[in-house]
């Protein structure tokens, strides 16, 4: 899907950082490190499903999977990199090659109990995703899951990969670089040849004293960095104020308090719905000025409305979604880490009529994009940059992982992230990818996340939620399905769909 993250589909595979080099993470990356707790692990994930009948022997062995991944370790630098923390958080952490790297620690083999249906797959995925990653090793994990024979619509013998990445090394857009490294575009593509320097031994990790020496110049420059960040944020807000006065741009919506805006538990639930991209395009034609992204937001808004009504918890004010925006300038060679901004959009949960909801969302996304552009691409980077790493670390980790956030007025009620899907076939160990789902981290005050992605003409809406807040994920997925079908029903008479009048924003 060509989503909010707005990146291209360049499948070139160039290593981001040469082996042995250390890379200091950004303020944005560090915020996900600081926010990582046992209850709120900062982990992004993907559940990918493959048909192994496309393999030459019709069977993929676990040993082959280990070899396939080892052959591609040089294509994505974070495969071998672990976090290196500066003592007392006096400087931003680094990523450095782990001298004790062992691929077998990161790749696990599991099987669903019989009968091996979708519900069991979602339960296992939820349990695996709930576990934090070990921050003393490279920040990824792959679980190979077989026994999916009763998952409806899949070829017999299909298997899944549950991929977990720490948010330090990947946002929705940069996760594409991992997919690039892990996959081939044909079922018989030869493994890429590693560069000559790959034969070199990994160097030892830097000592604490060496890290402290590196941190001293940054500590001395911190007042200037704080001033620069503050000036950038003030300029952005001044642009917003001027534009509101001159162009009548609506301000960011206020989010109501909901059952999703509480302290989260350590446990997650996951479910997803599959769709055809063409159906979303048909729905889009109900409102010619709308985008596929607008339709996806409207479907999520309708699902939240249905679910909240079922819990007798629908607020009179619309729920608000925070939507990440990829701000990378280049179309190819996506670097690991995070380069994101965001926009806030009211999802129209207070509007019963689905078409009016879509019209309202279209108007709101237009204004939200303008506000995000005026504030600038580096708003999160500069917000965290207002403080020294030691202060930022203390702030994020105070009050047991920022539990206080769940006690104040929420900024949003959910996240909705559109990660571009892949428009062509991908193969892993000769097995063709059939389905693609995404999983996303939660935090106190924000207990549900919608992720939209897909492959070729298939599209999915995945839901990750706190188990305490959404104890019935299969029912929530049904709410997503019913919201989509409500829109699809409006397309029954497509001949008259182009006559829909777009409401002016007044």
PDB file of N, CA and C in Angstrom, residues 282 285-288 355 490-501:
ATOM      1  N   UNK A 282     -12.053   1.191  -4.935  1.00  0.00           N
ATOM      2  CA  UNK A 282     -13.477   1.350  -5.261  1.00  0.00           C
ATOM      3  C   UNK A 282     -14.154   2.262  -4.244  1.00  0.00           C
ATOM      4  N   UNK A 285     -13.553   5.931  -4.670  1.00  0.00           N
ATOM      5  CA  UNK A 285     -14.311   6.605  -5.724  1.00  0.00           C
ATOM      6  C   UNK A 285     -15.639   7.162  -5.220  1.00  0.00           C
ATOM      7  N   UNK A 286     -16.061   6.754  -4.020  1.00  0.00           N
ATOM      8  CA  UNK A 286     -17.237   7.382  -3.418  1.00  0.00           C
ATOM      9  C   UNK A 286     -16.992   8.862  -3.166  1.00  0.00           C
ATOM     10  N   UNK A 287     -15.732   9.206  -2.972  1.00  0.00           N
ATOM     11  CA  UNK A 287     -15.339  10.588  -2.705  1.00  0.00           C
ATOM     12  C   UNK A 287     -14.070  10.843  -3.522  1.00  0.00           C
ATOM     13  N   UNK A 288     -14.193  11.307  -4.748  1.00  0.00           N
ATOM     14  CA  UNK A 288     -13.052  11.363  -5.668  1.00  0.00           C
ATOM     15  C   UNK A 288     -11.830  12.093  -5.129  1.00  0.00           C
ATOM     16  N   UNK A 355     -20.269   7.637   4.975  1.00  0.00           N
ATOM     17  CA  UNK A 355     -19.800   8.557   3.947  1.00  0.00           C
ATOM     18  C   UNK A 355     -19.469   9.920   4.545  1.00  0.00           C
ATOM     19  N   UNK A 490     -21.656   0.565   0.031  1.00  0.00           N
ATOM     20  CA  UNK A 490     -22.005   1.820  -0.628  1.00  0.00           C
ATOM     21  C   UNK A 490     -21.566   1.836  -2.086  1.00  0.00           C
ATOM     22  N   UNK A 491     -20.654   0.911  -2.438  1.00  0.00           N
ATOM     23  CA  UNK A 491     -20.144   0.861  -3.812  1.00  0.00           C
ATOM     24  C   UNK A 491     -20.965  -0.061  -4.699  1.00  0.00           C
ATOM     25  N   UNK A 492     -22.054  -0.620  -4.146  1.00  0.00           N
ATOM     26  CA  UNK A 492     -22.858  -1.571  -4.929  1.00  0.00           C
ATOM     27  C   UNK A 492     -23.334  -0.948  -6.235  1.00  0.00           C
ATOM     28  N   UNK A 493     -23.658   0.358  -6.173  1.00  0.00           N
ATOM     29  CA  UNK A 493     -24.075   1.076  -7.376  1.00  0.00           C
ATOM     30  C   UNK A 493     -22.970   2.049  -7.746  1.00  0.00           C
ATOM     31  N   UNK A 494     -21.888   1.519  -8.322  1.00  0.00           N
ATOM     32  CA  UNK A 494     -20.733   2.367  -8.639  1.00  0.00           C
ATOM     33  C   UNK A 494     -21.054   3.397  -9.697  1.00  0.00           C
ATOM     34  N   UNK A 495     -22.100   3.155 -10.483  1.00  0.00           N
ATOM     35  CA  UNK A 495     -22.429   4.107 -11.543  1.00  0.00           C
ATOM     36  C   UNK A 495     -22.770   5.465 -11.001  1.00  0.00           C
ATOM     37  N   UNK A 496     -23.299   5.529  -9.756  1.00  0.00           N
ATOM     38  CA  UNK A 496     -23.672   6.814  -9.199  1.00  0.00           C
ATOM     39  C   UNK A 496     -22.692   7.336  -8.191  1.00  0.00           C
ATOM     40  N   UNK A 497     -21.588   6.595  -7.983  1.00  0.00           N
ATOM     41  CA  UNK A 497     -20.680   6.986  -6.911  1.00  0.00           C
ATOM     42  C   UNK A 497     -19.929   8.280  -7.204  1.00  0.00           C
ATOM     43  N   UNK A 498     -19.691   8.557  -8.494  1.00  0.00           N
ATOM     44  CA  UNK A 498     -18.925   9.757  -8.817  1.00  0.00           C
ATOM     45  C   UNK A 498     -19.721  11.040  -8.588  1.00  0.00           C
ATOM     46  N   UNK A 499     -21.012  10.920  -8.289  1.00  0.00           N
ATOM     47  CA  UNK A 499     -21.830  12.111  -8.117  1.00  0.00           C
ATOM     48  C   UNK A 499     -21.845  12.614  -6.678  1.00  0.00           C
ATOM     49  N   UNK A 500     -21.072  11.965  -5.794  1.00  0.00           N
ATOM     50  CA  UNK A 500     -21.037  12.376  -4.400  1.00  0.00           C
ATOM     51  C   UNK A 500     -20.441  13.781  -4.309  1.00  0.00           C
ATOM     52  N   UNK A 501     -21.059  14.631  -3.535  1.00  0.00           N
ATOM     53  CA  UNK A 501     -20.605  16.009  -3.391  1.00  0.00           C
ATOM     54  C   UNK A 501     -19.634  16.099  -2.211  1.00  0.00           C
TER      55      UNK A 501
END
